[in-house]
Amino acid sequence: YLTYGRCFCHTMLRRYAEIGRIEAPVPSYRGFHVRPSTLIARIVQHYGSLIIMELDGQSYDAGSPMDIFRANEKINAQKRRWLVAEIGRQSLPPGELSDAQIRAAILDIIIKLAEQSKIVIYQQPLQLSDEFSKDGILLETVTKEIAKLQATGQLDIKTELSIAFVGDKRVLSDLALLAESGYGEDHFGNNIALPKELGYLRR
């Protein structure tokens, strides 16, 4: 009976909800990883409403952390495409290079991008590969290595990406508060206090 009653209440809430839409930034620290995705899903589940997260014409269920993780894969792919363009603007040494020279070139590019506030370095020293493939051009090698550093959480690519949430305006109000609070994290992934209006997330 309780399960049926809960389903009935959720159906009524969705039927009479006032629908809205908000734009929100992608979390600055590693995008929608575990903490922000979980907080978003808990807000949606708290209200029992259907909220859709939209990104590049695709829709994701904001009440499902796994669905938000899928969106984050697309965000990371966008970051990597942007990174290729940025690296292509940098001057790379010509000719065939040794592993030591390739490592020096990669570190030089990373430092330049960090100085331009285009990437954030989370770990020092960076753990680069011991050997590098000599197949293909240097641009590909540098891009693959920086993408690997991003995937392992040693650095991240800074881009001004945003997503949209669509659904019940009450839920959107709390999601906007969460986004304004950095999704509970600072730029380096440290937990920060959430607004008192989101106190129910601590239960």
mmCIF file of C-alpha atoms in Angstrom:
data_model
loop_
_atom_site.group_PDB
_atom_site.id
_atom_site.type_symbol
_atom_site.label_atom_id
_atom_site.label_comp_id
_atom_site.label_asym_id
_atom_site.label_seq_id
_atom_site.Cartn_x
_atom_site.Cartn_y
_atom_site.Cartn_z
ATOM 1 C CA TYR A 1 0.000 0.000 0.000
ATOM 2 C CA LEU A 2 2.815 2.381 0.858
ATOM 3 C CA THR A 3 4.551 1.689 -2.467
ATOM 4 C CA TYR A 4 1.309 2.219 -4.383
ATOM 5 C CA GLY A 5 0.614 5.427 -2.456
ATOM 6 C CA ARG A 6 4.114 6.726 -3.162
ATOM 7 C CA CYS A 7 3.754 6.016 -6.895
ATOM 8 C CA PHE A 8 0.336 7.697 -6.929
ATOM 9 C CA CYS A 9 1.728 10.806 -5.187
ATOM 10 C CA HIS A 10 4.642 11.012 -7.634
ATOM 11 C CA THR A 11 2.193 10.755 -10.544
ATOM 12 C CA MET A 12 0.083 13.602 -9.131
ATOM 13 C CA LEU A 13 3.155 15.746 -8.488
ATOM 14 C CA ARG A 14 4.316 15.339 -12.065
ATOM 15 C CA ARG A 15 0.853 16.065 -13.451
ATOM 16 C CA TYR A 16 0.454 19.361 -11.625
ATOM 17 C CA ALA A 17 4.078 20.517 -11.519
ATOM 18 C CA GLU A 18 4.942 23.870 -13.048
ATOM 19 C CA ILE A 19 7.608 23.133 -15.649
ATOM 20 C CA GLY A 20 10.648 25.340 -16.127
ATOM 21 C CA ARG A 21 14.172 25.288 -17.487
ATOM 22 C CA ILE A 22 17.505 26.530 -16.113
ATOM 23 C CA GLU A 23 21.064 26.688 -17.445
ATOM 24 C CA ALA A 24 23.809 25.566 -15.091
ATOM 25 C CA PRO A 25 27.606 25.357 -15.375
ATOM 26 C CA VAL A 26 29.440 22.054 -15.491
ATOM 27 C CA PRO A 27 31.256 21.475 -12.151
ATOM 28 C CA SER A 28 34.752 22.937 -12.331
ATOM 29 C CA TYR A 29 36.414 19.927 -10.669
ATOM 30 C CA ARG A 30 36.280 16.880 -12.992
ATOM 31 C CA GLY A 31 32.782 17.633 -14.219
ATOM 32 C CA PHE A 32 29.893 15.460 -13.064
ATOM 33 C CA HIS A 33 31.861 12.884 -11.127
ATOM 34 C CA VAL A 34 30.520 10.982 -8.093
ATOM 35 C CA ARG A 35 29.756 13.760 -5.575
ATOM 36 C CA PRO A 36 27.969 16.285 -7.821
ATOM 37 C CA SER A 37 26.076 13.551 -9.674
ATOM 38 C CA THR A 38 24.926 11.983 -6.403
ATOM 39 C CA LEU A 39 23.796 15.334 -4.966
ATOM 40 C CA ILE A 40 21.831 16.171 -8.118
ATOM 41 C CA ALA A 41 20.122 12.763 -8.089
ATOM 42 C CA ARG A 42 19.283 13.054 -4.367
ATOM 43 C CA ILE A 43 17.610 16.431 -4.897
ATOM 44 C CA VAL A 44 15.525 15.026 -7.746
ATOM 45 C CA GLN A 45 14.621 11.901 -5.760
ATOM 46 C CA HIS A 46 13.715 14.032 -2.726
ATOM 47 C CA TYR A 47 10.928 15.673 -4.707
ATOM 48 C CA GLY A 48 9.962 12.594 -6.722
ATOM 49 C CA SER A 49 9.720 14.644 -9.923
ATOM 50 C CA LEU A 50 11.096 13.874 -13.353
ATOM 51 C CA ILE A 51 13.987 16.196 -14.200
ATOM 52 C CA ILE A 52 15.794 15.978 -17.516
ATOM 53 C CA MET A 53 19.378 17.112 -17.988
ATOM 54 C CA GLU A 54 20.045 18.276 -21.549
ATOM 55 C CA LEU A 55 23.434 18.355 -23.234
ATOM 56 C CA ASP A 56 24.036 18.863 -26.957
ATOM 57 C CA GLY A 57 20.564 17.705 -27.969
ATOM 58 C CA GLN A 58 20.648 14.590 -25.784
ATOM 59 C CA SER A 59 18.563 14.015 -22.657
ATOM 60 C CA TYR A 60 19.593 12.325 -19.415
ATOM 61 C CA ASP A 61 17.597 11.374 -16.313
ATOM 62 C CA ALA A 62 18.870 13.729 -13.579
ATOM 63 C CA GLY A 63 17.486 11.360 -10.949
ATOM 64 C CA SER A 64 19.989 8.691 -11.987
ATOM 65 C CA PRO A 65 23.681 9.175 -11.089
ATOM 66 C CA MET A 66 24.616 6.631 -13.765
ATOM 67 C CA ASP A 67 22.826 8.667 -16.424
ATOM 68 C CA ILE A 68 24.675 11.800 -15.293
ATOM 69 C CA PHE A 69 27.970 9.860 -15.485
ATOM 70 C CA ARG A 70 27.116 9.097 -19.130
ATOM 71 C CA ALA A 71 26.663 12.815 -19.765
ATOM 72 C CA ASN A 72 30.041 13.436 -18.150
ATOM 73 C CA GLU A 73 31.708 11.127 -20.685
ATOM 74 C CA LYS A 74 30.355 13.361 -23.442
ATOM 75 C CA ILE A 75 31.596 16.453 -21.581
ATOM 76 C CA ASN A 76 35.077 14.930 -21.279
ATOM 77 C CA ALA A 77 35.046 14.144 -25.010
ATOM 78 C CA GLN A 78 34.231 17.813 -25.709
ATOM 79 C CA LYS A 79 37.107 18.864 -23.471
ATOM 80 C CA ARG A 80 39.506 16.574 -25.339
ATOM 81 C CA ARG A 81 38.431 17.988 -28.727
ATOM 82 C CA TRP A 82 38.969 21.500 -27.383
ATOM 83 C CA LEU A 83 42.367 20.404 -26.051
ATOM 84 C CA VAL A 84 43.497 19.157 -29.476
ATOM 85 C CA ALA A 85 42.749 22.589 -30.948
ATOM 86 C CA GLU A 86 44.615 24.350 -28.122
ATOM 87 C CA ILE A 87 47.686 22.104 -28.421
ATOM 88 C CA GLY A 88 47.649 22.643 -32.203
ATOM 89 C CA ARG A 89 48.184 26.377 -31.539
ATOM 90 C CA GLN A 90 51.342 25.696 -29.537
ATOM 91 C CA SER A 91 54.763 25.374 -31.157
ATOM 92 C CA LEU A 92 56.072 21.796 -31.019
ATOM 93 C CA PRO A 93 59.703 20.801 -31.686
ATOM 94 C CA PRO A 94 60.271 19.328 -35.180
ATOM 95 C CA GLY A 95 61.970 16.065 -36.168
ATOM 96 C CA GLU A 96 62.248 12.696 -34.489
ATOM 97 C CA LEU A 97 62.543 13.034 -30.711
ATOM 98 C CA SER A 98 63.758 10.778 -27.914
ATOM 99 C CA ASP A 99 61.471 9.819 -25.017
ATOM 100 C CA ALA A 100 63.217 12.437 -22.846
ATOM 101 C CA GLN A 101 62.598 15.145 -25.463
ATOM 102 C CA ILE A 102 58.959 14.113 -25.863
ATOM 103 C CA ARG A 103 58.515 14.210 -22.077
ATOM 104 C CA ALA A 104 60.053 17.700 -21.986
ATOM 105 C CA ALA A 105 57.757 18.855 -24.816
ATOM 106 C CA ILE A 106 54.678 17.511 -23.010
ATOM 107 C CA LEU A 107 55.624 19.240 -19.744
ATOM 108 C CA ASP A 108 56.341 22.469 -21.614
ATOM 109 C CA ILE A 109 52.875 22.414 -23.238
ATOM 110 C CA ILE A 110 51.196 21.616 -19.897
ATOM 111 C CA ILE A 111 52.974 24.529 -18.175
ATOM 112 C CA LYS A 112 52.026 26.921 -20.982
ATOM 113 C CA LEU A 113 48.366 25.834 -20.868
ATOM 114 C CA ALA A 114 48.336 26.132 -17.072
ATOM 115 C CA GLU A 115 49.810 29.644 -17.275
ATOM 116 C CA GLN A 116 47.025 30.533 -19.725
ATOM 117 C CA SER A 117 44.452 29.129 -17.211
ATOM 118 C CA LYS A 118 43.358 26.523 -19.744
ATOM 119 C CA ILE A 119 44.169 23.536 -17.549
ATOM 120 C CA VAL A 120 44.375 22.961 -13.789
ATOM 121 C CA ILE A 121 47.110 20.753 -12.359
ATOM 122 C CA TYR A 122 46.005 18.705 -9.326
ATOM 123 C CA GLN A 123 49.113 16.592 -8.793
ATOM 124 C CA GLN A 124 52.828 17.336 -8.730
ATOM 125 C CA PRO A 125 54.969 15.809 -10.057
ATOM 126 C CA LEU A 126 52.857 14.543 -12.939
ATOM 127 C CA GLN A 127 53.151 10.811 -13.582
ATOM 128 C CA LEU A 128 53.953 10.626 -17.298
ATOM 129 C CA SER A 129 54.380 7.427 -19.307
ATOM 130 C CA ASP A 130 57.829 5.792 -19.252
ATOM 131 C CA GLU A 131 57.843 5.338 -23.026
ATOM 132 C CA PHE A 132 56.058 7.063 -25.883
ATOM 133 C CA SER A 133 54.931 5.680 -29.209
ATOM 134 C CA LYS A 134 56.974 6.920 -32.160
ATOM 135 C CA ASP A 135 54.068 6.225 -34.524
ATOM 136 C CA GLY A 136 52.126 9.241 -35.752
ATOM 137 C CA ILE A 137 52.880 12.913 -35.227
ATOM 138 C CA LEU A 138 54.001 14.581 -32.003
ATOM 139 C CA LEU A 139 50.660 16.389 -31.663
ATOM 140 C CA GLU A 140 48.887 13.024 -31.284
ATOM 141 C CA THR A 141 51.396 11.818 -28.676
ATOM 142 C CA VAL A 142 51.091 15.001 -26.610
ATOM 143 C CA THR A 143 47.279 14.947 -26.832
ATOM 144 C CA LYS A 144 47.053 11.285 -25.782
ATOM 145 C CA GLU A 145 49.374 11.842 -22.829
ATOM 146 C CA ILE A 146 47.466 14.883 -21.545
ATOM 147 C CA ALA A 147 44.157 13.015 -22.035
ATOM 148 C CA LYS A 148 45.617 10.182 -19.918
ATOM 149 C CA LEU A 149 46.603 12.656 -17.205
ATOM 150 C CA GLN A 150 43.049 14.006 -17.257
ATOM 151 C CA ALA A 151 41.523 10.520 -17.041
ATOM 152 C CA THR A 152 43.683 9.689 -14.004
ATOM 153 C CA GLY A 153 42.729 12.927 -12.239
ATOM 154 C CA GLN A 154 46.188 14.513 -12.347
ATOM 155 C CA LEU A 155 44.900 17.555 -14.219
ATOM 156 C CA ASP A 156 41.724 18.837 -15.789
ATOM 157 C CA ILE A 157 40.830 20.951 -18.784
ATOM 158 C CA LYS A 158 39.141 24.277 -18.027
ATOM 159 C CA THR A 159 36.263 25.096 -20.358
ATOM 160 C CA GLU A 160 33.128 27.165 -19.911
ATOM 161 C CA LEU A 161 30.615 24.372 -20.554
ATOM 162 C CA SER A 162 27.008 24.395 -19.392
ATOM 163 C CA ILE A 163 24.025 22.056 -19.326
ATOM 164 C CA ALA A 164 20.279 22.574 -18.897
ATOM 165 C CA PHE A 165 17.816 21.104 -16.416
ATOM 166 C CA VAL A 166 14.145 20.868 -17.396
ATOM 167 C CA GLY A 167 11.236 19.971 -15.097
ATOM 168 C CA ASP A 168 9.457 20.931 -11.890
ATOM 169 C CA LYS A 169 10.360 24.507 -10.941
ATOM 170 C CA ARG A 170 10.624 23.595 -7.228
ATOM 171 C CA VAL A 171 13.357 21.069 -8.012
ATOM 172 C CA LEU A 172 15.061 23.458 -10.422
ATOM 173 C CA SER A 173 15.268 26.059 -7.654
ATOM 174 C CA ASP A 174 17.244 23.646 -5.460
ATOM 175 C CA LEU A 175 19.409 22.534 -8.373
ATOM 176 C CA ALA A 176 20.243 26.177 -9.085
ATOM 177 C CA LEU A 177 21.281 26.598 -5.432
ATOM 178 C CA LEU A 178 23.465 23.500 -5.688
ATOM 179 C CA ALA A 179 25.133 24.802 -8.863
ATOM 180 C CA GLU A 180 25.733 28.229 -7.265
ATOM 181 C CA SER A 181 27.452 26.373 -4.394
ATOM 182 C CA GLY A 182 29.857 24.615 -6.759
ATOM 183 C CA TYR A 183 27.934 21.344 -6.417
ATOM 184 C CA GLY A 184 29.390 21.011 -2.917
ATOM 185 C CA GLU A 185 33.036 21.309 -4.000
ATOM 186 C CA ASP A 186 35.668 23.959 -4.583
ATOM 187 C CA HIS A 187 37.918 24.108 -7.685
ATOM 188 C CA PHE A 188 40.194 21.429 -6.207
ATOM 189 C CA GLY A 189 37.499 18.945 -5.200
ATOM 190 C CA ASN A 190 37.410 19.818 -1.493
ATOM 191 C CA ASN A 191 33.984 19.579 0.121
ATOM 192 C CA ILE A 192 32.290 22.881 0.955
ATOM 193 C CA ALA A 193 29.177 23.570 2.999
ATOM 194 C CA LEU A 194 25.843 23.523 1.188
ATOM 195 C CA PRO A 195 23.170 26.212 1.715
ATOM 196 C CA LYS A 196 20.782 25.601 4.629
ATOM 197 C CA GLU A 197 17.936 25.230 2.113
ATOM 198 C CA LEU A 198 19.583 21.966 1.007
ATOM 199 C CA GLY A 199 19.913 20.674 4.562
ATOM 200 C CA TYR A 200 17.783 17.619 3.707
ATOM 201 C CA LEU A 201 20.774 16.268 1.712
ATOM 202 C CA ARG A 202 22.653 15.665 4.973
ATOM 203 C CA ARG A 203 20.081 13.168 6.248
#
